[in-house]
Coordinates of C-alpha atoms and ligand atoms in Angstrom, one line a residue:
X1162 CA 37.2 -18.6 24.3
X1163 CA 36.0 -15.5 26.1
X1164 CA 33.8 -13.8 23.4
X1165 CA 35.5 -10.7 22.3
X1166 CA 34.1 -10.3 18.8
X1167 CA 30.6 -9.6 17.4
X1168 CA 29.4 -8.5 20.8
X1169 CA 26.1 -6.6 21.4
X1170 CA 26.9 -3.2 23.2
X1171 CA 28.6 -3.7 26.7
X1172 CA 26.1 -3.4 29.4
X1173 CA 29.2 -2.6 32.0
X1174 CA 32.1 -3.8 33.6
X1175 CA 33.5 -5.2 36.8
X1176 CA 37.0 -6.0 38.2
X1177 CA 38.2 -9.1 39.8
X1178 CA 40.7 -8.2 42.6
X1179 CA 43.2 -10.4 44.9
X1180 CA 41.6 -11.1 48.1
X1181 CA 44.9 -10.8 49.7
X1182 CA 46.3 -7.6 48.3
X1183 CA 43.2 -5.8 46.9
X1184 CA 45.3 -5.7 43.5
X1185 CA 43.0 -5.7 40.3
X1186 CA 43.5 -8.6 38.4
X1187 CA 41.2 -7.9 35.3
X1188 CA 38.4 -5.8 34.4
X1189 CA 35.4 -7.9 32.7
X1190 CA 32.1 -7.3 30.9
X1191 CA 28.9 -7.6 32.7
X1192 CA 27.2 -9.8 30.0
X1193 CA 23.6 -9.4 29.8
X1194 CA 20.9 -11.7 28.4
X1195 CA 21.7 -10.6 24.6
X1196 CA 25.3 -11.5 24.9
X1197 CA 24.6 -14.7 26.7
X1198 CA 21.8 -15.5 24.0
X1199 CA 24.9 -14.7 21.2
X1200 CA 27.1 -17.2 22.9
X1201 CA 24.5 -19.9 23.2
X1202 CA 23.5 -19.5 19.5
X1203 CA 27.3 -19.7 18.5
X1204 CA 27.7 -22.6 20.7
X1205 CA 24.6 -24.4 19.0
X1206 CA 26.2 -23.9 15.7
X1207 CA 29.3 -25.1 16.6
X1208 CA 28.1 -28.2 18.4
X1209 CA 27.0 -30.1 15.4
X1210 CA 30.7 -30.0 14.0
X1211 CA 31.8 -31.0 17.3
X1212 CA 29.5 -34.1 17.6
X1213 CA 30.6 -35.1 14.1
X1214 CA 34.1 -35.1 15.0
X1215 CA 33.4 -38.4 16.7
X1216 CA 34.7 -39.8 19.8
X1217 CA 38.1 -40.3 18.3
X1218 CA 38.3 -36.7 17.0
X1219 CA 37.2 -35.2 20.4
X1220 CA 39.6 -37.4 22.3
X1221 CA 42.4 -35.9 20.2
X1222 CA 41.2 -32.5 20.5
X1223 CA 40.5 -32.8 24.5
X1224 CA 44.0 -34.2 24.9
X1225 CA 45.8 -31.4 23.0
X1226 CA 44.0 -29.0 25.4
X1227 CA 45.2 -31.3 28.3
X1228 CA 48.6 -31.0 27.2
X1229 CA 48.6 -27.0 26.8
X1230 CA 47.1 -26.7 30.0
X1231 CA 49.9 -28.8 31.5
X1232 CA 52.4 -26.7 29.4
X1233 CA 50.9 -23.6 31.0
X1234 CA 50.5 -24.9 34.5
X1235 CA 53.0 -22.3 36.1
X1236 CA 50.9 -19.4 34.5
X1237 CA 47.5 -20.8 35.4
X1238 CA 48.7 -21.6 39.0
X1239 CA 49.9 -18.1 39.7
X1240 CA 46.6 -16.7 38.4
X1241 CA 44.6 -18.7 40.6
X1242 CA 46.9 -17.7 43.5
X1243 CA 46.5 -13.9 42.4
X1244 CA 42.5 -14.0 41.8
X1245 CA 41.3 -16.5 44.5
X1246 CA 44.2 -16.1 47.1
X1247 CA 45.0 -19.6 47.7
X1248 CA 48.9 -20.4 47.6
X1249 CA 50.5 -21.9 44.8
X1250 CA 50.6 -25.3 46.3
X1251 CA 46.7 -25.4 46.7
X1252 CA 46.2 -24.2 43.1
X1253 CA 48.7 -26.8 41.7
X1254 CA 46.9 -29.6 43.4
X1255 CA 43.7 -28.6 41.5
X1256 CA 45.5 -28.4 38.0
X1257 CA 46.9 -31.9 38.7
X1258 CA 43.5 -33.5 39.8
X1259 CA 41.8 -32.1 36.7
X1260 CA 44.4 -33.2 34.3
X1261 CA 43.5 -36.8 35.1
X1262 CA 39.9 -36.1 34.7
X1263 CA 40.4 -34.4 31.1
X1264 CA 42.3 -37.4 30.0
X1265 CA 39.8 -40.1 31.6
X1266 CA 36.7 -38.3 29.9
X1267 CA 38.5 -38.2 26.5
X1268 CA 39.6 -41.9 26.7
X1269 CA 36.5 -43.3 28.2
X1270 CA 33.6 -41.7 26.3
X1271 CA 33.4 -44.2 23.6
X1272 CA 33.2 -47.1 25.9
X1273 CA 30.8 -45.4 28.1
X1274 CA 28.7 -43.5 25.6
X1275 CA 29.0 -45.5 22.3
X1276 CA 26.4 -47.8 20.8
X1277 CA 26.2 -51.3 22.1
X1278 CA 23.8 -54.1 21.9
X1279 CA 20.8 -54.7 24.3
X1280 CA 19.4 -58.0 25.2
X1281 CA 16.0 -59.1 23.8
X1282 CA 13.4 -60.9 25.4
X1283 CA 11.6 -64.2 24.5
X1284 CA 8.7 -62.4 23.2
X1285 CA 10.6 -59.9 20.9
X1286 CA 13.3 -62.4 20.1
X1287 CA 12.9 -61.5 16.4
X1288 CA 14.2 -57.8 17.1
X1289 CA 17.5 -56.5 17.9
X1290 CA 18.1 -54.0 20.1
X1291 CA 21.0 -51.1 20.8
X1292 CA 21.5 -48.1 22.9
X1293 CA 23.7 -45.2 22.7
X1294 CA 24.3 -41.9 24.5
X1295 CA 23.8 -38.9 22.3
X1296 CA 25.0 -35.4 23.3
X1297 CA 22.2 -33.0 24.7
X1298 CA 23.6 -30.0 22.6
X1299 CA 24.6 -27.0 24.7
X1300 CA 25.2 -27.2 28.3
X1301 CA 25.4 -24.1 30.5
X1302 CA 27.9 -24.3 33.5
X1303 CA 27.9 -22.1 36.3
X1304 CA 31.0 -22.1 38.5
X1305 CA 32.1 -21.2 41.8
X1306 CA 35.4 -19.2 43.1
X1307 CA 36.8 -21.7 45.5
X1308 CA 38.3 -24.2 43.0
X1309 CA 37.8 -22.2 40.0
X1310 CA 39.9 -24.8 37.8
X1311 CA 38.9 -28.2 39.3
X1312 CA 35.3 -27.5 39.8
X1313 CA 34.2 -26.2 36.4
X1314 CA 36.2 -28.3 34.4
X1315 CA 34.7 -31.3 36.1
X1316 CA 31.5 -30.5 34.1
X1317 CA 33.1 -29.1 31.2
X1318 CA 35.4 -31.9 30.2
X1319 CA 32.8 -34.7 30.6
X1320 CA 30.3 -32.3 28.7
X1321 CA 32.7 -31.7 25.9
X1322 CA 33.9 -35.3 25.7
X1323 CA 30.2 -36.4 25.2
X1324 CA 29.9 -34.3 22.5
X1325 CA 28.3 -31.0 23.7
X1326 CA 29.2 -27.4 23.0
X1327 CA 29.6 -25.2 26.5
X1328 CA 28.6 -21.9 27.8
X1329 CA 30.5 -21.4 31.0
X1330 CA 29.9 -18.7 33.4
X1331 CA 32.5 -18.5 36.0
X1332 CA 32.3 -17.0 39.7
X1333 CA 32.5 -13.1 39.4
X1334 CA 35.1 -13.5 41.9
X1335 CA 37.4 -15.5 39.5
X1336 CA 36.5 -14.5 35.9
X1337 CA 40.1 -14.3 34.8
X1338 CA 40.6 -17.9 35.5
X1339 CA 37.6 -18.9 33.9
X1340 CA 38.6 -17.0 30.5
X1341 CA 42.1 -18.5 30.8
X1342 CA 40.5 -22.0 30.7
X1343 CA 38.4 -21.1 27.5
X1344 CA 41.3 -19.4 25.9
X1345 CA 43.7 -22.2 26.3
X1346 CA 40.8 -24.3 24.9
X1347 CA 40.9 -22.0 21.9
X1348 CA 44.6 -22.2 21.4
X1349 CA 44.7 -25.9 21.6
X1350 CA 41.6 -26.7 19.5
X1351 CA 40.9 -23.6 17.5
X1352 CA 37.5 -22.9 16.1
X1353 CA 34.5 -23.5 16.2
X1354 CA 33.9 -22.2 19.6
X1355 CA 32.6 -25.1 21.5
X1356 CA 34.0 -23.7 24.7
X1357 CA 32.9 -20.1 25.5
X1358 CA 32.7 -17.9 28.4
X1359 CA 30.4 -15.2 29.4
X1360 CA 31.3 -13.1 32.5
X1361 CA 29.4 -11.4 35.1
X1362 CA 27.4 -12.0 38.3
X1363 CA 24.3 -13.8 39.3
X1364 CA 22.2 -11.8 36.7
X1365 CA 24.4 -13.3 33.9
X1366 CA 24.1 -16.8 35.5
X1367 CA 20.3 -16.2 35.4
X1368 CA 20.2 -15.2 31.8
X1369 CA 22.3 -18.4 31.0
X1370 CA 19.6 -20.5 32.7
X1371 CA 16.7 -18.8 30.7
X1372 CA 18.7 -18.8 27.3
X1373 CA 17.6 -22.3 26.2
X1374 CA 20.5 -24.4 26.9
X1375 CA 19.8 -28.0 26.9
X1376 CA 21.3 -28.5 30.7
X1377 CA 22.7 -26.5 33.1
X1378 CA 25.5 -27.8 35.4
X1379 CA 25.7 -25.5 38.6
X1380 CA 28.1 -25.8 41.3
X1381 CA 27.7 -23.6 44.2
X1382 CA 25.5 -22.8 47.6
X1383 CA 22.2 -24.3 48.1
X1384 CA 20.3 -21.1 48.2
X1385 CA 21.3 -20.2 44.7
X1386 CA 20.9 -23.8 43.5
X1387 CA 17.2 -23.6 44.4
X1388 CA 17.0 -20.2 42.2
X1389 CA 18.7 -22.1 39.3
X1390 CA 16.5 -24.8 39.5
X1391 CA 13.3 -22.5 39.7
X1392 CA 14.6 -20.5 36.7
X1393 CA 15.3 -23.6 34.6
X1394 CA 11.8 -24.9 35.4
X1395 CA 10.5 -22.3 33.2
X1396 CA 11.9 -24.1 30.0
X1397 CA 12.2 -27.5 31.6
X1398 CA 15.8 -27.3 31.3
X1399 CA 17.3 -30.0 33.1
X1400 CA 19.8 -29.3 35.8
X1401 CA 22.7 -31.0 37.8
X1402 CA 23.4 -29.5 41.0
X1403 CA 26.6 -29.8 43.0
X1404 CA 26.1 -27.9 46.1
X1405 CA 27.5 -27.3 49.7
X1406 CA 28.6 -29.7 52.1
X1407 CA 29.1 -30.2 55.9
X1408 CA 31.2 -33.5 55.6
X1409 CA 32.1 -35.5 58.5
X1410 CA 35.0 -37.6 59.6
X1411 CA 34.3 -40.7 61.8
X1412 CA 37.5 -42.0 63.6
X1413 CA 37.0 -45.5 65.1
X1414 CA 39.0 -47.2 68.0
X1415 CA 41.5 -49.1 65.6
X1416 CA 42.3 -46.1 63.6
X1417 CA 45.7 -44.8 62.9
X1418 CA 45.5 -41.7 65.2
X1419 CA 48.5 -40.2 63.5
X1420 CA 47.1 -40.5 60.1
X1421 CA 43.5 -39.7 61.2
X1422 CA 44.8 -36.3 63.1
X1423 CA 47.1 -35.5 60.1
X1424 CA 44.2 -35.7 57.3
X1425 CA 41.5 -34.4 59.6
X1426 CA 43.9 -31.1 59.6
X1427 CA 44.6 -31.0 56.2
X1428 CA 41.0 -31.9 55.2
X1429 CA 39.4 -29.1 57.6
X1430 CA 42.1 -26.4 56.8
X1431 CA 43.6 -26.8 53.3
X1432 CA 42.4 -23.7 51.3
X1433 CA 41.4 -22.3 54.4
X1434 CA 38.5 -24.7 54.9
X1435 CA 36.8 -23.3 51.6
X1436 CA 36.4 -26.6 50.2
X1437 CA 32.7 -28.1 49.6
X1438 CA 34.5 -31.5 50.6
X1439 CA 36.3 -30.0 53.6
X1440 CA 36.2 -31.8 56.8
X1441 CA 33.8 -29.8 58.7
X1442 CA 32.9 -32.0 61.8
X1443 CA 35.0 -34.9 63.5
X1444 CA 33.4 -37.8 65.6
X1445 CA 35.8 -39.8 67.5
X1446 CA 34.9 -42.8 69.5
X1447 CA 35.4 -42.5 73.0
X1448 CA 38.3 -45.0 73.7
X1449 CA 40.6 -42.9 71.4
X1450 CA 39.0 -39.2 71.7
X1451 CA 41.7 -37.9 74.0
X1452 CA 44.7 -39.6 72.1
X1453 CA 43.5 -38.4 68.8
X1454 CA 42.6 -34.8 70.0
X1455 CA 46.1 -34.3 71.4
X1456 CA 47.6 -35.3 68.1
X1457 CA 45.4 -32.9 66.4
X1458 CA 45.9 -30.0 68.7
X1459 CA 49.7 -30.5 68.5
X1460 CA 49.7 -30.3 64.5
X1461 CA 47.0 -27.5 64.2
X1462 CA 49.1 -25.4 66.5
X1463 CA 52.0 -25.2 63.7
X1464 CA 49.5 -24.1 60.9
X1465 CA 49.4 -20.6 59.5
X1466 CA 47.7 -18.6 57.3
X1467 CA 49.3 -15.9 55.1
X1468 CA 50.2 -14.4 51.8
X1469 CA 53.3 -15.7 51.3
X1470 CA 54.6 -18.8 49.9
X1471 CA 55.4 -20.4 53.2
X1472 CA 51.8 -20.0 54.4
X1473 CA 49.8 -23.3 54.9
X1474 CA 46.6 -21.5 53.7
X1475 CA 45.7 -18.2 52.3
X1476 CA 42.8 -15.6 52.9
X1477 CA 39.2 -16.0 53.0
X1478 CA 38.3 -15.4 49.2
X1479 CA 34.5 -14.2 49.8
X1480 CA 34.7 -11.1 52.2
X1481 CA 31.0 -12.0 53.4
X1482 CA 32.1 -15.6 54.4
X1483 CA 34.3 -13.8 57.2
X1484 CA 31.0 -13.0 58.9
X1485 CA 29.6 -16.6 58.5
X1486 CA 32.7 -17.7 60.2
X1487 CA 32.8 -15.2 63.2
X1488 CA 29.0 -16.0 63.5
X1489 CA 29.7 -19.6 63.8
X1490 CA 32.2 -19.3 66.3
X1491 CA 30.5 -16.8 68.3
X1492 CA 27.5 -19.3 68.5
X1493 CA 29.6 -22.0 69.5
X1494 CA 31.2 -20.2 72.4
X1495 CA 28.0 -18.8 73.6
X1496 CA 26.7 -22.4 73.8
X1497 CA 29.8 -23.3 75.9
X1498 CA 32.4 -24.7 73.4
X1499 CA 36.0 -24.5 74.3
X1500 CA 38.8 -23.8 71.8
X1501 CA 41.8 -25.9 72.1
X1502 CA 43.6 -24.0 69.3
X1503 CA 42.8 -20.6 68.1
X1504 CA 40.0 -18.7 69.9
X1505 CA 37.4 -15.9 69.4
X1506 CA 40.0 -13.8 67.8
X1507 CA 40.7 -16.1 65.0
X1508 CA 38.9 -13.9 62.6
X1509 CA 41.5 -11.1 61.3
X1510 CA 40.5 -10.4 57.9
X1511 CA 41.3 -11.3 55.2
X1512 CA 42.7 -14.6 57.3
X1513 CA 41.3 -16.8 59.8
X1514 CA 43.6 -18.6 62.2
X1515 CA 43.2 -22.4 62.6
X1516 CA 40.4 -23.4 65.3
X1517 CA 39.9 -26.7 67.1
X1518 CA 36.7 -26.9 69.0
X1519 CA 35.5 -29.3 71.8
X1520 CA 32.3 -29.4 73.9
X1521 CA 30.3 -28.1 71.0
X1522 CA 26.5 -28.9 71.4
X1523 CA 24.8 -30.8 68.6
X1524 CA 22.5 -27.7 67.9
X1525 CA 25.5 -25.2 67.3
X1526 CA 25.5 -23.5 63.9
X1527 CA 29.1 -24.8 63.4
X1528 CA 27.9 -28.5 63.6
X1529 CA 24.7 -28.0 61.4
X1530 CA 25.7 -25.2 58.6
X1531 CA 28.7 -25.0 56.3
X1532 CA 31.3 -22.8 57.9
X1533 CA 33.8 -22.7 55.1
X1534 CA 36.4 -21.7 57.4
X1535 CA 39.7 -23.3 58.9
X1536 CA 37.6 -24.5 62.0
X1537 CA 37.3 -28.0 63.3
X1538 CA 34.7 -29.0 65.8
X1539 CA 35.6 -32.4 67.5
X1540 CA 33.0 -34.4 68.9
X1541 CA 33.1 -37.5 71.4
X1542 CA 30.9 -40.4 70.3
X1543 CA 30.0 -43.5 72.4
X1544 CA 31.0 -46.0 69.6
X1545 CA 31.1 -46.1 65.9
X1546 CA 27.4 -46.6 65.4
X1547 CA 26.7 -43.2 67.4
X1548 CA 29.3 -41.5 65.4
X1549 CA 27.6 -42.6 62.2
X1550 CA 24.2 -41.5 63.5
X1551 CA 25.6 -38.1 64.6
X1552 CA 27.2 -37.6 61.3
X1553 CA 23.9 -38.5 59.5
X1554 CA 21.7 -36.2 61.4
X1555 CA 22.6 -33.2 59.1
X1556 CA 20.7 -32.4 55.9
X1557 CA 24.0 -32.1 53.8
X1558 CA 25.3 -35.2 52.2
X1559 CA 28.2 -34.7 50.0
X1560 CA 31.5 -36.4 51.1
X1561 CA 32.7 -38.2 54.3
X1562 CA 35.8 -39.7 55.6
X1563 CA 36.4 -42.8 57.8
X1564 CA 39.5 -43.8 59.7
X1565 CA 39.0 -47.2 60.9
X1566 CA 40.3 -50.8 60.1
X1567 CA 37.8 -53.6 61.0
X1568 CA 34.4 -51.8 60.5
X1569 CA 35.6 -49.1 58.1
X1570 CA 33.8 -50.6 54.8
X1571 CA 30.4 -50.8 57.0
X1572 CA 30.8 -47.2 58.4
X1573 CA 31.6 -45.9 55.0
X1574 CA 28.7 -47.5 53.5
X1575 CA 26.4 -46.2 56.5
X1576 CA 27.3 -42.7 56.0
X1577 CA 24.6 -40.8 54.1
X1578 CA 26.8 -39.1 51.5
X1579 CA 27.5 -39.4 47.9
X1580 CA 31.2 -40.4 48.5
X1581 CA 33.3 -41.4 51.0
X1582 CA 37.0 -42.2 51.4
X1583 CA 38.6 -44.6 54.0
X1584 CA 42.1 -43.8 55.6
X1585 CA 42.3 -40.5 53.5
X1586 CA 40.3 -37.6 52.7
X1587 CA 38.7 -36.3 49.5
X1588 CA 40.5 -39.0 47.5
X1589 CA 37.2 -39.7 45.3
X1590 CA 37.5 -36.2 43.8
X1591 CA 40.7 -37.2 42.3
X1592 CA 39.3 -40.6 40.9
X1593 CA 38.2 -40.1 37.4
X1594 CA 36.4 -43.5 37.2
X1595 CA 34.1 -42.6 40.0
X1596 CA 31.1 -40.5 40.1
X1597 CA 31.1 -37.4 42.1
X1598 CA 27.9 -35.7 43.7
X1599 CA 25.9 -35.4 46.8
X1600 CA 22.3 -36.2 48.5
X1601 CA 20.1 -34.0 50.4
X1602 CA 21.2 -30.3 50.4
X1603 CA 24.1 -31.3 48.5
X1604 CA 22.4 -31.7 45.5
X1605 CA 21.7 -34.4 42.9
X1606 CA 23.3 -35.7 39.7
X1607 CA 26.8 -36.7 39.1
X1608 CA 29.8 -35.2 37.4
X1609 CA 32.9 -37.4 36.8
X1610 CA 33.2 -41.1 35.7
X1611 CA 30.7 -43.0 33.4
X1612 CA 27.8 -41.3 35.5
X1613 CA 29.3 -38.0 34.7
X1614 CA 29.7 -38.8 31.3
X1615 CA 25.8 -39.8 30.8
X1616 CA 24.8 -36.8 32.9
X1617 CA 25.4 -34.9 29.8
X1618 CA 23.7 -37.1 27.4
X1619 CA 20.4 -38.5 26.5
X1620 CA 20.2 -42.5 26.0
X1621 CA 18.9 -43.4 22.4
X1622 CA 17.1 -46.8 22.3
X1623 CA 16.7 -48.5 18.9
X1624 CA 15.2 -51.7 18.0
X1625 CA 15.2 -53.2 14.6
X1626 CA 13.0 -56.1 13.5
X1627 CA 15.3 -59.0 12.3
X1628 CA 12.5 -61.0 10.6
X1629 CA 8.5 -60.7 10.8
X1630 CA 6.8 -63.4 13.0
X1631 CA 3.8 -65.3 11.0
X1632 CA 1.7 -64.1 14.1
X1633 CA 2.5 -60.9 15.8
X1634 CA 0.8 -59.4 19.0
X1635 CA 0.8 -55.8 17.7
X1636 CA -1.7 -56.1 14.9
X1637 CA -5.4 -55.5 14.6
X1638 CA -5.4 -58.6 12.4
X1639 CA -3.8 -61.0 14.6
X1640 CA -5.6 -64.5 15.1
X1641 CA -7.7 -65.1 18.0
X1642 CA -5.0 -67.8 19.6
X1643 CA -2.2 -65.4 19.8
X1644 CA -2.9 -63.8 22.7
X1645 CA -3.9 -66.6 25.0
X1646 CA -0.6 -68.5 23.9
X1647 CA 1.4 -65.7 24.6
X1648 CA -0.3 -65.2 28.1
X1649 CA 0.3 -69.4 28.7
X1650 CA 4.0 -68.6 27.6
X1651 CA 4.1 -65.7 30.3
X1652 CA 2.6 -67.9 32.9
X1653 CA 5.2 -70.6 32.4
X1654 CA 8.1 -68.3 32.3
X1655 CA 7.2 -65.7 35.0
X1656 CA 4.2 -67.1 37.0
X1657 CA 6.3 -69.3 39.7
X1658 CA 7.2 -67.5 43.1
X1659 CA 10.8 -67.8 43.6
X1660 CA 11.7 -70.7 46.0
X1661 CA 12.5 -69.5 49.6
X1662 CA 16.2 -69.5 50.2
X1663 CA 17.5 -73.0 51.6
X1664 CA 18.2 -72.9 55.4
X1665 CA 22.1 -73.5 56.4
X1666 CA 21.3 -77.0 57.4
X1667 CA 19.5 -77.4 54.3
Ligands
NAD1805 P1 27.3 -19.4 44.9 O1 25.9 -20.3 44.9 O2 27.1 -17.8 45.4 O3 27.5 -18.8 43.2 C1 27.8 -20.0 42.3 C2 27.6 -19.3 40.7 O4 26.3 -19.1 40.7 C3 28.3 -17.9 40.7 O5 28.9 -18.3 39.4 C4 27.4 -17.1 40.5 O6 27.6 -15.8 40.0 C5 26.2 -17.6 40.1 N1 24.9 -17.2 40.5 C6 24.5 -16.3 41.5 N2 23.0 -16.1 41.5 C7 22.6 -16.9 40.5 C8 21.4 -16.8 40.1 N3 20.2 -16.2 40.5 N4 21.3 -17.7 38.8 C9 22.3 -18.2 38.1 N5 23.5 -18.4 38.5 C10 23.5 -17.5 39.7 O7 28.4 -20.2 45.2 P2 29.9 -19.6 45.7 O8 30.0 -18.6 46.8 O9 30.5 -19.2 44.1 O10 30.6 -21.1 45.7 C11 30.8 -21.5 47.3 C12 29.7 -22.6 47.3 O11 29.8 -23.7 46.3 C13 29.9 -23.4 48.8 O12 28.4 -23.5 49.1 C14 30.3 -24.6 48.2 O13 30.2 -25.7 49.1 C15 29.8 -24.8 47.0 N6 30.7 -25.8 46.0 C16 30.2 -26.9 46.0 C17 31.0 -27.9 45.4 C18 30.7 -29.3 44.9 O14 31.2 -30.1 44.0 N7 29.3 -29.9 45.4 C19 32.2 -27.5 44.7 C20 32.6 -26.3 45.0 C21 31.8 -25.2 45.7

């Protein structure tokens, strides 16, 4: 729930506005450290009861939340459209994807986190062992504006299912959506306040990092991720960082080129390219480069941004992002790139028209840094090996896509990224059984899947002596023969080098 009662005095307020029309969507408190501390204290008090509900009780609560979100989908989709600017269709995709995650986290938490026996060793055969994953306590979640439903709930659902309470600070661009998510939880589940929202800008986020939460789940840019990690270091608060991307698509010579072109276009331009997992670079093997490009250009020339329901994508939500897109395009043109769709005038605030670029040199900004716009540079590669090499020559490593047949699995595994999809784009994000996270500048740690549940827990290891041994190792009173005997047993069990593998002829 958004905290409304028992608030210390307001520090100030800010408005969230529609990026398409400028209409004010809502006015929200700029929560300072005091209010953040109040929320964290309430969360800490509420968390005990939530943990005591057990897996079954939490599953029922989360499924009630899921069902209410589903019943309120139209309201939520319309709010996302008004506050973020994306078309209703893009907003609906977010909701559809997160509902499966909520359900999966609620149903699978007992299997992944519940207490289970662990194996003993010969030396400790008289002890039983078990492990379980216990909640951390209170998790602070910092969210971005580009997927204001899918992204924060990807942390929140898993943290709650694991038995934590959550204090969520949505982006200052999408606070109304953040409050809607928490208010719906309160309506479905009631008190105690295990899911609260604080609103504000980076200063509120900073206060949350310093508020003594037990973990911070941050989704946003690498620059702010560094600041979050530095702030959290003060109190040794652990962090999971889901940062930006510069995802590559590789198209091999046996790919279905129609599918590859169609998916490159959608992966690059849906949500106006404002997707951490957007296809931002396409590497196409020489033999099929011209055919792929012709199909991509033909499709891209029909795609249009706009405010209405007929638009393929909406405005650029963050006004300063328009400058980044313009800078990347200017830099590419100055270095000799050519536009086959769109051109230097593509940036028409608050919209950007689709752009397909070729002849882009490898050191151009548009191939190195996150652009976050509907812009697709397409690069010719000698073969799949070179395509992978070029794709991997980038500090980001979030997702990747491969369109191929024979070599598809090998290419997907060779790409330096946390996730990859073969013959589709972004699919892994909607697959709740898979972890989601990046490497390098794209961050570390996971949300989603079993790893995402464990991310918000700590393992608790327990041993129980089943019967005492007449002579144990761990005693000052052990007789003199015990350690030599143990040493002899160790030699017999572990002292032999493994046999070299048999040659194929044997
Ligand atoms: P951002 O880094 O500017 O802000 C993210 C959040 O951090 C916001 O809530 C913001 O208010 C808060 N914040 C700002 N300064 C802070 C500080 N000093 N301490 C604590 N919190 C602070 O990112 P954004 O512009 O909202 O989102 C776009 C970025 O997010 C892109 O780089 C995109 O790739 C990335 N992103 C990544 C994923 C992913 O899953 N990896 C998903 C969505 C977006």
